[in-house]
mmCIF file of C-alpha atoms and ligand atoms in Angstrom:
data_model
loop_
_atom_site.group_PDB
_atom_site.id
_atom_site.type_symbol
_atom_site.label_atom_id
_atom_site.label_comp_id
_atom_site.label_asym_id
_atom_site.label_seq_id
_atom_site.Cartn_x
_atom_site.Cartn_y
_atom_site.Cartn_z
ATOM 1 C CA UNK A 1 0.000 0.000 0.000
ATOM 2 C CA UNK A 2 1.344 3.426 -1.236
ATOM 3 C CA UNK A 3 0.880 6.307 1.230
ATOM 4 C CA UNK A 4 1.081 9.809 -0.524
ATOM 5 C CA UNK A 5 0.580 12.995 1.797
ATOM 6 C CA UNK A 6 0.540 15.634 -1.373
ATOM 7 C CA UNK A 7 -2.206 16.819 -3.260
ATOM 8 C CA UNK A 8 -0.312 17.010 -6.387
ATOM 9 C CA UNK A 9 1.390 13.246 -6.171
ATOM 10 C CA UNK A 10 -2.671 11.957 -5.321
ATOM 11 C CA UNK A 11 -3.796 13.363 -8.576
ATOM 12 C CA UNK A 12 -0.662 12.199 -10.732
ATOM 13 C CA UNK A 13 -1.045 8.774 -9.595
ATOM 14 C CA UNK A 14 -5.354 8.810 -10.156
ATOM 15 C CA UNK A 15 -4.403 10.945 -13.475
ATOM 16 C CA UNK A 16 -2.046 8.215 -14.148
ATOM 17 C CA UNK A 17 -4.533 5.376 -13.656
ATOM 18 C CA UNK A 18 -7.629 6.760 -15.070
ATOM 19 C CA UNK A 19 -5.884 6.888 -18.247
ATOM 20 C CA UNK A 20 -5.757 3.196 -18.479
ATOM 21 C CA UNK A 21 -8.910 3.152 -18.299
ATOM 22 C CA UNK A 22 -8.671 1.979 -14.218
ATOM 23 C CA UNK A 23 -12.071 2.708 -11.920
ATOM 24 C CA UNK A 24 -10.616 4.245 -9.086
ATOM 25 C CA UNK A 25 -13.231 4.244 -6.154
ATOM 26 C CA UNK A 26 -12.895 6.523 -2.459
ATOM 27 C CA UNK A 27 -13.691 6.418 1.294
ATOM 28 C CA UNK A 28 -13.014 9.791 2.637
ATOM 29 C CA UNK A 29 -12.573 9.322 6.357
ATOM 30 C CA UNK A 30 -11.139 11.529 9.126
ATOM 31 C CA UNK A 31 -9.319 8.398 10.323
ATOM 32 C CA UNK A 32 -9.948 6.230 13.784
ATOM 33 C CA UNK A 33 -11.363 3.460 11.552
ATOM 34 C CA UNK A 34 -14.003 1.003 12.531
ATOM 35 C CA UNK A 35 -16.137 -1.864 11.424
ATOM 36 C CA UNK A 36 -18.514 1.065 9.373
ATOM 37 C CA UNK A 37 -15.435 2.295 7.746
ATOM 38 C CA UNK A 38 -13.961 -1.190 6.692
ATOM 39 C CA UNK A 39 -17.892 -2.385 5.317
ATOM 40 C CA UNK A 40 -17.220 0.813 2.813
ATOM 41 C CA UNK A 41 -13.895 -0.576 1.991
ATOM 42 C CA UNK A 42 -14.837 -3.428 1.092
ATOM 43 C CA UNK A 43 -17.800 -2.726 -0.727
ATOM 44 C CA UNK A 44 -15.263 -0.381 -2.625
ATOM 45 C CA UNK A 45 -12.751 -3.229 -3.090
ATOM 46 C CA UNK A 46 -15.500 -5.319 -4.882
ATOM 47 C CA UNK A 47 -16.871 -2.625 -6.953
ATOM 48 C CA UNK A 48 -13.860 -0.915 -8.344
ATOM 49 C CA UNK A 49 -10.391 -1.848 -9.235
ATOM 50 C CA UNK A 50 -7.891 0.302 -7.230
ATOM 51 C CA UNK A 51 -8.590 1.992 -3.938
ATOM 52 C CA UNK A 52 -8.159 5.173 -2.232
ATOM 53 C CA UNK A 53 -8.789 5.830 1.437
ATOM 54 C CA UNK A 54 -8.066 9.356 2.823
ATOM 55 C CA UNK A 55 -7.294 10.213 6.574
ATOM 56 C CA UNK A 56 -7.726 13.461 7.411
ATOM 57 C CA UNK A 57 -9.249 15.106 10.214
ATOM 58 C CA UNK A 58 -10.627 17.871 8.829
ATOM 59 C CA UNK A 59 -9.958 21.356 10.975
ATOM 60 C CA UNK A 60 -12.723 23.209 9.027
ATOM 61 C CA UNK A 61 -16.056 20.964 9.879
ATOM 62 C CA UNK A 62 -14.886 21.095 13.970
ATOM 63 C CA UNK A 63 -16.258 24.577 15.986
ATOM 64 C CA UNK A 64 -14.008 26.088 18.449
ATOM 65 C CA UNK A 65 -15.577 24.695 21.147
ATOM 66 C CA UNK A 66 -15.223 20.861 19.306
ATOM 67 C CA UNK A 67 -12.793 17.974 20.322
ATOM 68 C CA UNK A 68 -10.477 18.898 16.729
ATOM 69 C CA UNK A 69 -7.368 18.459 19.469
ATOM 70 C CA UNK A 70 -8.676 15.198 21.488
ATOM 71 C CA UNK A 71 -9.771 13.184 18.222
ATOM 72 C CA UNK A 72 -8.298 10.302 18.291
ATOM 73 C CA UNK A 73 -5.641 9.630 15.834
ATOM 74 C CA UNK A 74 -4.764 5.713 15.977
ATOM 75 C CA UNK A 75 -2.648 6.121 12.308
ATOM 76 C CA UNK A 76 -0.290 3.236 12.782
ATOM 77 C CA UNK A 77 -3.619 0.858 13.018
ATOM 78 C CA UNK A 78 -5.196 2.695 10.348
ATOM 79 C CA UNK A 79 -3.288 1.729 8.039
ATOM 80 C CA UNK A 80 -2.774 -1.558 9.133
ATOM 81 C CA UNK A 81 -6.428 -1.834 8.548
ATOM 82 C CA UNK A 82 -6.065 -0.567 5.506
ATOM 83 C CA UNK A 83 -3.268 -2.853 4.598
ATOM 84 C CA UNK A 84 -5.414 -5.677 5.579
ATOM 85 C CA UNK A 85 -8.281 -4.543 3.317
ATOM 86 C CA UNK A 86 -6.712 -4.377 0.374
ATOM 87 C CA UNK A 87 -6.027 -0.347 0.160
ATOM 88 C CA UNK A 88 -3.955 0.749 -2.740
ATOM 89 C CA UNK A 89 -3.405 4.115 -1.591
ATOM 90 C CA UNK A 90 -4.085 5.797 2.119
ATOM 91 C CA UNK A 91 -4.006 9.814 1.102
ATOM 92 C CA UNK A 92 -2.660 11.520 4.119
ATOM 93 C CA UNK A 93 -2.767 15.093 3.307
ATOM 94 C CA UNK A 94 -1.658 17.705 6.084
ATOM 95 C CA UNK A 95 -3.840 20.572 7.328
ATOM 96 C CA UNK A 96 -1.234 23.010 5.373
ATOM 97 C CA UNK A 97 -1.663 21.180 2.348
ATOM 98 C CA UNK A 98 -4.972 20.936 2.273
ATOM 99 C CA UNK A 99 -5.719 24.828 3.114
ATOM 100 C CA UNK A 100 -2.468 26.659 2.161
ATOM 101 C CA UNK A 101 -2.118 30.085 2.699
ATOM 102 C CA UNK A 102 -4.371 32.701 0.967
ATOM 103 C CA UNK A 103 -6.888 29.879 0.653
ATOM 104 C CA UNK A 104 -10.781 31.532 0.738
ATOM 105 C CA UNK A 105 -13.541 29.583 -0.825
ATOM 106 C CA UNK A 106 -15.740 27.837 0.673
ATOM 107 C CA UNK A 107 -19.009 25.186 -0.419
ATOM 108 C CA UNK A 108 -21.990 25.728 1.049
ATOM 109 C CA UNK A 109 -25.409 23.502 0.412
ATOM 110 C CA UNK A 110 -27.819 26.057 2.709
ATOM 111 C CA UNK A 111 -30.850 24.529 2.587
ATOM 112 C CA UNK A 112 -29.933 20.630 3.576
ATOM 113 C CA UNK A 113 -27.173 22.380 6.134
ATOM 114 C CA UNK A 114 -29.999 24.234 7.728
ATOM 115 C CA UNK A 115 -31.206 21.507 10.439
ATOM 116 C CA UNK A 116 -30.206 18.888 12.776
ATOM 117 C CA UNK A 117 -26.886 18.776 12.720
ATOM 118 C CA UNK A 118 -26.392 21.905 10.434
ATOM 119 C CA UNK A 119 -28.453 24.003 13.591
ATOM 120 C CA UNK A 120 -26.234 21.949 16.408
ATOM 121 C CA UNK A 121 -22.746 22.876 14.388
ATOM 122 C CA UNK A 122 -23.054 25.812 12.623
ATOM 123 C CA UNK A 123 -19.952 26.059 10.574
ATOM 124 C CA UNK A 124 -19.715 22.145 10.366
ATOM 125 C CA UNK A 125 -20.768 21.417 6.522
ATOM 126 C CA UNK A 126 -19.690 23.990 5.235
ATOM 127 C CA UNK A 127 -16.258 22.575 6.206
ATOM 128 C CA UNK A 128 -17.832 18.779 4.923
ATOM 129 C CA UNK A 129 -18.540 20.048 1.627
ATOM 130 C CA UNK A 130 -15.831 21.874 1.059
ATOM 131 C CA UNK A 131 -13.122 19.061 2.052
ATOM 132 C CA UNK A 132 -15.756 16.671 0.259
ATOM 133 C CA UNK A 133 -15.385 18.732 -2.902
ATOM 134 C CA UNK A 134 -11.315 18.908 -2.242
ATOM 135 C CA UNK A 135 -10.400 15.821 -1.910
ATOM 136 C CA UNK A 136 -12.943 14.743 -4.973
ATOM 137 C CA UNK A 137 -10.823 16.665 -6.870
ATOM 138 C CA UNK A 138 -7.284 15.414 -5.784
ATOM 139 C CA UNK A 139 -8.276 11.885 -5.716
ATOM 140 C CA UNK A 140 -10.696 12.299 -9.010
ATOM 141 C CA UNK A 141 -12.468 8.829 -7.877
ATOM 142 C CA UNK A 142 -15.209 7.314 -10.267
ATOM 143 C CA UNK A 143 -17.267 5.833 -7.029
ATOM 144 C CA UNK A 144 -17.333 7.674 -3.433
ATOM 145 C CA UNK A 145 -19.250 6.032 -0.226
ATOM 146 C CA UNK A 146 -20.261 7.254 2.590
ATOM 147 C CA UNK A 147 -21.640 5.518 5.714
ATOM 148 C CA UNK A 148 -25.755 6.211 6.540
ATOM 149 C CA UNK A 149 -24.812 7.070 10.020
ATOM 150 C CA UNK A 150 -23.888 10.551 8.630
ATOM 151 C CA UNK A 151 -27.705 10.811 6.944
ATOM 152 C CA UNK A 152 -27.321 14.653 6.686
ATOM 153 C CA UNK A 153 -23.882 14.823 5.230
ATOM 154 C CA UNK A 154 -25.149 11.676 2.852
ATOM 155 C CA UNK A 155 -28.211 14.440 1.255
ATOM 156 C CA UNK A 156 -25.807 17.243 1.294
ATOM 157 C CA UNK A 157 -22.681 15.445 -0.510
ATOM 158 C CA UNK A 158 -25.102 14.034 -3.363
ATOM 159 C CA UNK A 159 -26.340 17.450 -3.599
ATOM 160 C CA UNK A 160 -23.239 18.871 -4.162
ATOM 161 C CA UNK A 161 -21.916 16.348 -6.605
ATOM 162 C CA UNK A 162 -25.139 17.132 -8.822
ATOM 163 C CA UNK A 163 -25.121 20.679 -8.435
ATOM 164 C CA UNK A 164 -21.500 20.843 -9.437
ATOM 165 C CA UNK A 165 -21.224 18.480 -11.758
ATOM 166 C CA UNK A 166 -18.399 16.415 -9.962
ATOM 167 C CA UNK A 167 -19.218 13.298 -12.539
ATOM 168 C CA UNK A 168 -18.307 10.856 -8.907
ATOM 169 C CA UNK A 169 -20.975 8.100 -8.768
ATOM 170 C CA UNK A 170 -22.121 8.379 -4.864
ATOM 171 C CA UNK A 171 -22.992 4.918 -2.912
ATOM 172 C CA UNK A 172 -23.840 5.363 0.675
ATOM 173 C CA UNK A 173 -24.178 1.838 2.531
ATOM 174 C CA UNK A 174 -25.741 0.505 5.565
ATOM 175 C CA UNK A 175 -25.100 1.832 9.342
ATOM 176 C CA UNK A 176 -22.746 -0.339 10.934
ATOM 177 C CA UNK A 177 -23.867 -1.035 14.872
ATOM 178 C CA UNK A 178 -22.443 -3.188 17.597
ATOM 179 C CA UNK A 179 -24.487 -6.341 18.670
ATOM 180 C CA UNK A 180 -26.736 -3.631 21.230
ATOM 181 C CA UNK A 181 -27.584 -1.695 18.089
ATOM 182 C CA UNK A 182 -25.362 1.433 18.735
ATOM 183 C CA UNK A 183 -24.279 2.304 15.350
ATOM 184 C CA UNK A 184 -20.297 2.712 15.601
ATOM 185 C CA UNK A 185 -18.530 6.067 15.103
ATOM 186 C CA UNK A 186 -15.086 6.945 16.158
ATOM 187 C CA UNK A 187 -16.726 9.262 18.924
ATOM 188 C CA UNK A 188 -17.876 5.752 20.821
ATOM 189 C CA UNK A 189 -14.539 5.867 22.500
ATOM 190 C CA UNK A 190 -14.958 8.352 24.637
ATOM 191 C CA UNK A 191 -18.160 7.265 26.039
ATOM 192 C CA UNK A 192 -17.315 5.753 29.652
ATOM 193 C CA UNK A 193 -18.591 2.385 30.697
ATOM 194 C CA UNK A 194 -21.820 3.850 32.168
ATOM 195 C CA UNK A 195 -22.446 6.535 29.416
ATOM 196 C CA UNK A 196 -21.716 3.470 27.124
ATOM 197 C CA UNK A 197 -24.405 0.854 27.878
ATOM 198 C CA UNK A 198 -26.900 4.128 28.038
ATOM 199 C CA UNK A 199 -26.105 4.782 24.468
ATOM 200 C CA UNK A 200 -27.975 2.042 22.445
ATOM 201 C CA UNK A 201 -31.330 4.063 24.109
ATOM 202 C CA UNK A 202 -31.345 6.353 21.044
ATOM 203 C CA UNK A 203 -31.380 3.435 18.723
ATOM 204 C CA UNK A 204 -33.921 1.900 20.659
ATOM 205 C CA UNK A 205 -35.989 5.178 20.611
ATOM 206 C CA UNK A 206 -35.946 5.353 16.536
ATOM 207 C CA UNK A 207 -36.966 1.944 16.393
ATOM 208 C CA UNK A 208 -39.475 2.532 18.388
ATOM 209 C CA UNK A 209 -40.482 5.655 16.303
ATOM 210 C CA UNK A 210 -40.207 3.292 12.932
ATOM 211 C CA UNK A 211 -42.740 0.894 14.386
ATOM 212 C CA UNK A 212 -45.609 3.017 15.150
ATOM 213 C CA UNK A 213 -45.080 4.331 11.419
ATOM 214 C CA UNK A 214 -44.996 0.788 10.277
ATOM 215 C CA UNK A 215 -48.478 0.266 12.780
ATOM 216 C CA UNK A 216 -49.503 3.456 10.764
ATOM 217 C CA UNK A 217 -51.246 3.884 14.092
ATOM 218 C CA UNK A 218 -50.347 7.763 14.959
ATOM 219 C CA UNK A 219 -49.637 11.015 13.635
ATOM 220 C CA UNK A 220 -46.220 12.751 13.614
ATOM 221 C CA UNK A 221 -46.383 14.607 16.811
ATOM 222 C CA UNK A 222 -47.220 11.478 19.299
ATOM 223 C CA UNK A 223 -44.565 9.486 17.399
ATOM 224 C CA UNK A 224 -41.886 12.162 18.300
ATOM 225 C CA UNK A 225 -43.250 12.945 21.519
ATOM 226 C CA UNK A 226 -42.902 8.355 22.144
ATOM 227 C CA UNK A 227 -39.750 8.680 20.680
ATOM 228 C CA UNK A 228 -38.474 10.926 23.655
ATOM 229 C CA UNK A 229 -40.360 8.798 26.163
ATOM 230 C CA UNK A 230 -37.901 6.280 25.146
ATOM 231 C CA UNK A 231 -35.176 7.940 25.707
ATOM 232 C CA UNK A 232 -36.154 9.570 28.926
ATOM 233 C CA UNK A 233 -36.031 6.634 30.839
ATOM 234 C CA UNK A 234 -32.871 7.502 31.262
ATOM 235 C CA UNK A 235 -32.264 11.231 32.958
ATOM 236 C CA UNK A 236 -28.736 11.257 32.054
ATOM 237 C CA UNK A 237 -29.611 11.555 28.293
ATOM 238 C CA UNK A 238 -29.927 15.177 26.676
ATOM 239 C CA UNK A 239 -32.204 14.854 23.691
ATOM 240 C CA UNK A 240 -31.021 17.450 20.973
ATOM 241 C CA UNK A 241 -33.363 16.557 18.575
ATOM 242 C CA UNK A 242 -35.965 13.337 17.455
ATOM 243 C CA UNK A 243 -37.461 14.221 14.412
ATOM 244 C CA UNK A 244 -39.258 12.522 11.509
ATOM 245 C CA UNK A 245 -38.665 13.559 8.476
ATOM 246 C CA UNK A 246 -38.895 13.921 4.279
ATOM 247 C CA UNK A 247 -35.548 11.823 3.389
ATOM 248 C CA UNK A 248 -34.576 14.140 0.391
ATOM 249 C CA UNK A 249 -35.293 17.311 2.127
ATOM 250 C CA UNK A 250 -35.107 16.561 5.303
ATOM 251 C CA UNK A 251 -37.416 18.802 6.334
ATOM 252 C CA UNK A 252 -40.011 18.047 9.089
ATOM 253 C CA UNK A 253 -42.858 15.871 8.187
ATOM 254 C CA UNK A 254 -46.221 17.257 8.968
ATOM 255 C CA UNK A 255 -48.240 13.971 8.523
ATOM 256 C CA UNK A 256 -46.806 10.769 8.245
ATOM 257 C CA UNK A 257 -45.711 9.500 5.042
ATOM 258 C CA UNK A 258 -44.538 6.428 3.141
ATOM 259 C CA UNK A 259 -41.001 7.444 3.193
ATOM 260 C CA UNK A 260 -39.649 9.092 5.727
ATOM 261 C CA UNK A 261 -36.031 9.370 7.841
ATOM 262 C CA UNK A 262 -36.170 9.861 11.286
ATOM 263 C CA UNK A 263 -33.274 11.455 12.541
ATOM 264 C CA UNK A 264 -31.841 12.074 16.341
ATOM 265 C CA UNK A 265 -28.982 13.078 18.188
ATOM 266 C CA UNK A 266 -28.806 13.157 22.024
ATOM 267 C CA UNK A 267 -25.870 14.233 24.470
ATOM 268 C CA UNK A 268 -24.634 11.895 27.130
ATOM 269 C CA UNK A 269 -22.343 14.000 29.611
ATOM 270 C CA UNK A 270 -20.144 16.093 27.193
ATOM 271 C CA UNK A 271 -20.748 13.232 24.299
ATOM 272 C CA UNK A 272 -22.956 13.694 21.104
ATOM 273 C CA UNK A 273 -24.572 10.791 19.684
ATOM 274 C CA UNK A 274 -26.301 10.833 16.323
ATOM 275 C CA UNK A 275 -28.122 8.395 14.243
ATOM 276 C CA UNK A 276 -30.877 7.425 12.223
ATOM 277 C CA UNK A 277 -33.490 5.033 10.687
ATOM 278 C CA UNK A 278 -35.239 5.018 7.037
ATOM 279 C CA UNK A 279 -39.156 4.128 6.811
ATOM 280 C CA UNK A 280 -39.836 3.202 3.407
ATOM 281 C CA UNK A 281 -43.427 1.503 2.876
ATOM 282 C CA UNK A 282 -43.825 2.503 -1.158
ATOM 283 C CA UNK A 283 -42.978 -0.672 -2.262
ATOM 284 C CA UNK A 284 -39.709 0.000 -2.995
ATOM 285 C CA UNK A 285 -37.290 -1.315 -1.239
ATOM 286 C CA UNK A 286 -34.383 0.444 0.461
ATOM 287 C CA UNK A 287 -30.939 -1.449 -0.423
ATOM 288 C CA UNK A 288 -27.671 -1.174 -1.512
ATOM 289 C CA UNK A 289 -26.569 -0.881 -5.239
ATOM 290 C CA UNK A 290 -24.588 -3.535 -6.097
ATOM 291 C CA UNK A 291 -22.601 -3.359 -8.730
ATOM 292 C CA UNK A 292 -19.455 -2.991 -10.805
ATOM 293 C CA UNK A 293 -18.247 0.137 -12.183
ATOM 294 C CA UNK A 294 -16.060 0.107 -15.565
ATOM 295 C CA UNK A 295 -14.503 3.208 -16.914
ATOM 296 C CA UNK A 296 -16.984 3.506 -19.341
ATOM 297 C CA UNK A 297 -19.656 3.787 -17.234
ATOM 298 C CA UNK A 298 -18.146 6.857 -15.773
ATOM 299 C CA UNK A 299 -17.373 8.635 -19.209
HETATM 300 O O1 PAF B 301 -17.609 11.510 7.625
HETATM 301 C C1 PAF B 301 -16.438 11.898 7.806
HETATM 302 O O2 PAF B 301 -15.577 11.189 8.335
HETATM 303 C C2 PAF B 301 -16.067 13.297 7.369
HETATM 304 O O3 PAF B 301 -17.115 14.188 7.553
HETATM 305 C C3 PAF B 301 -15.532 13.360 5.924
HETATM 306 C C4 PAF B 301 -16.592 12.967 4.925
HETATM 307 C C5 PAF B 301 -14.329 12.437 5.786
HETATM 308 C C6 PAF B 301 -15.086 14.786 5.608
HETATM 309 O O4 PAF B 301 -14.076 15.218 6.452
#
């Protein structure tokens, strides 16, 4: 596995490749990799023929106030990971490189940044969509996935690729959880034993919020309103927000509907938790694209 830390050597080498006629396919990560980050590796590894993974924690998607200095940086078992999985490449770009001097634009996608997460972290994707739309362009992949988990940043980066025109096919995959259903995210490890086994309550609480849909038994404001019962079984909990919602818009749904994303985040101590579930009863099935990309489907 090759590990390049410029811009300029990442886009000679995918420059180089995708004039063979070689799919290249990407996992942007900010590193501190998990069981969620190696199911998009290797849904990469099947679907394209070399392989990119970035690590880069991202200084422009953290606030002030955010853990930018405590995030854990385990590199010498991220790339062993990677190693193990088959990376070709793990991009390592530094902060300077990434935002030199003089550097001034920024991406902004207002209207799917406006909630949730986007009203919890004000600056935070704008800094997402602008490393999103960096890195796209040093690593020039065919195929980019993201994890679920992220839901909002999932809308906002397919938003961004079609508004631009970025020509990178998007493929966001399944939320990975441990066996108690708390989807994994590198921010797990800083929950404490206690905090820990409270966790899996928010996954319990939009399960319980997808069943009543599923019961079609209640309107939007008693599903919400069980959804925080849940979760307030357990004072310790801070519920930021439990919400269902339109899963291209993600705007609030006023009546329930056959699609619909409900989204949550809750703070345990100093810890935020986020996560989500997809309702789909129209028939049509929410899975995973499989498939396998050639060059020419990309031209
Ligand atoms: O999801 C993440 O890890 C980050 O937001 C991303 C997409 C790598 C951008 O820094």
């Amino acid at each position: 596995m090759k590990i390049i830390r410029t811009p300029r050597s990442m886009t000679a080498w995918s420059e180089g490749l995708r004039r063979e006629g070689v799919t290249i396919g990407f996992v942007p990560t900010m590193g501190a990799l998990h069981d969620g980050h190696r199911s998009l590796i290797r849904a990469a590894r099947l679907q394209c023929d070399a392989l990119v993974v970035s690590i880069f924690v991202n200084p422009t998607q953290f606030a002030p106030t955010e853990d930018l200095t405590k995030y854990p940086r385990p590199i010498a078992k991220d790339r062993a990971l990677c190693r193990a999985e088959g990376v070709d490449v793990c991009f390592e770009p530094t902060a300077r490189a990434m935002y030199p001097e003089g550097f001034q634009t920024t991406v902004t996608v207002p209207a799917l940044a406006r909630r949730w997460e986007g009203a919890a972290r004000p600056h935070h994707f704008s800094g997402v969509a602008t490393v999103v739309t960096k890195l796209f362009g040093m690593v020039q992949p065919h195929l980019a996935l993201f994890g679920r988990k992220d839901y909002q940043q999932t809308a906002l980066v397919r938003q961004l690729v079609k508004d631009l025109n970025l020509g990178v096919a998007i493929l966001v995959r399944p939320t990975v959880r441990e066996r108690d259903g708390l989807a994994m995210s590198s921010r797990n490890v800083y929950l404490s034993p206690h905090e820990r086994r409270m966790a899996p309550l928010l996954f319990r609480s939009l399960q319980t919020g997808r069943q009543i849909i599923e019961g079609r038994k209640s309107d939007v404001a008693t599903i919400e309103r069980i959804m925080q019962q849940t979760i307030e079984q357990e004072p310790a909990i801070h519920v930021e927000y439990l919400a269902v919602c339109d899963p291209d818009s993600l705007e609030p749904l006023s009546a329930v509907a056959a699609r619909a994303v409900l989204l949550g985040a809750i703070r345990i101590g100093s810890i935020r938790l986020i996560d989500n579930l997809l309702v789909n009863m129209s028939g049509r099935k929410v899975t995973t694209q499989v498939f396998r990309l050639t060059a020419e489907d990309c031209t």
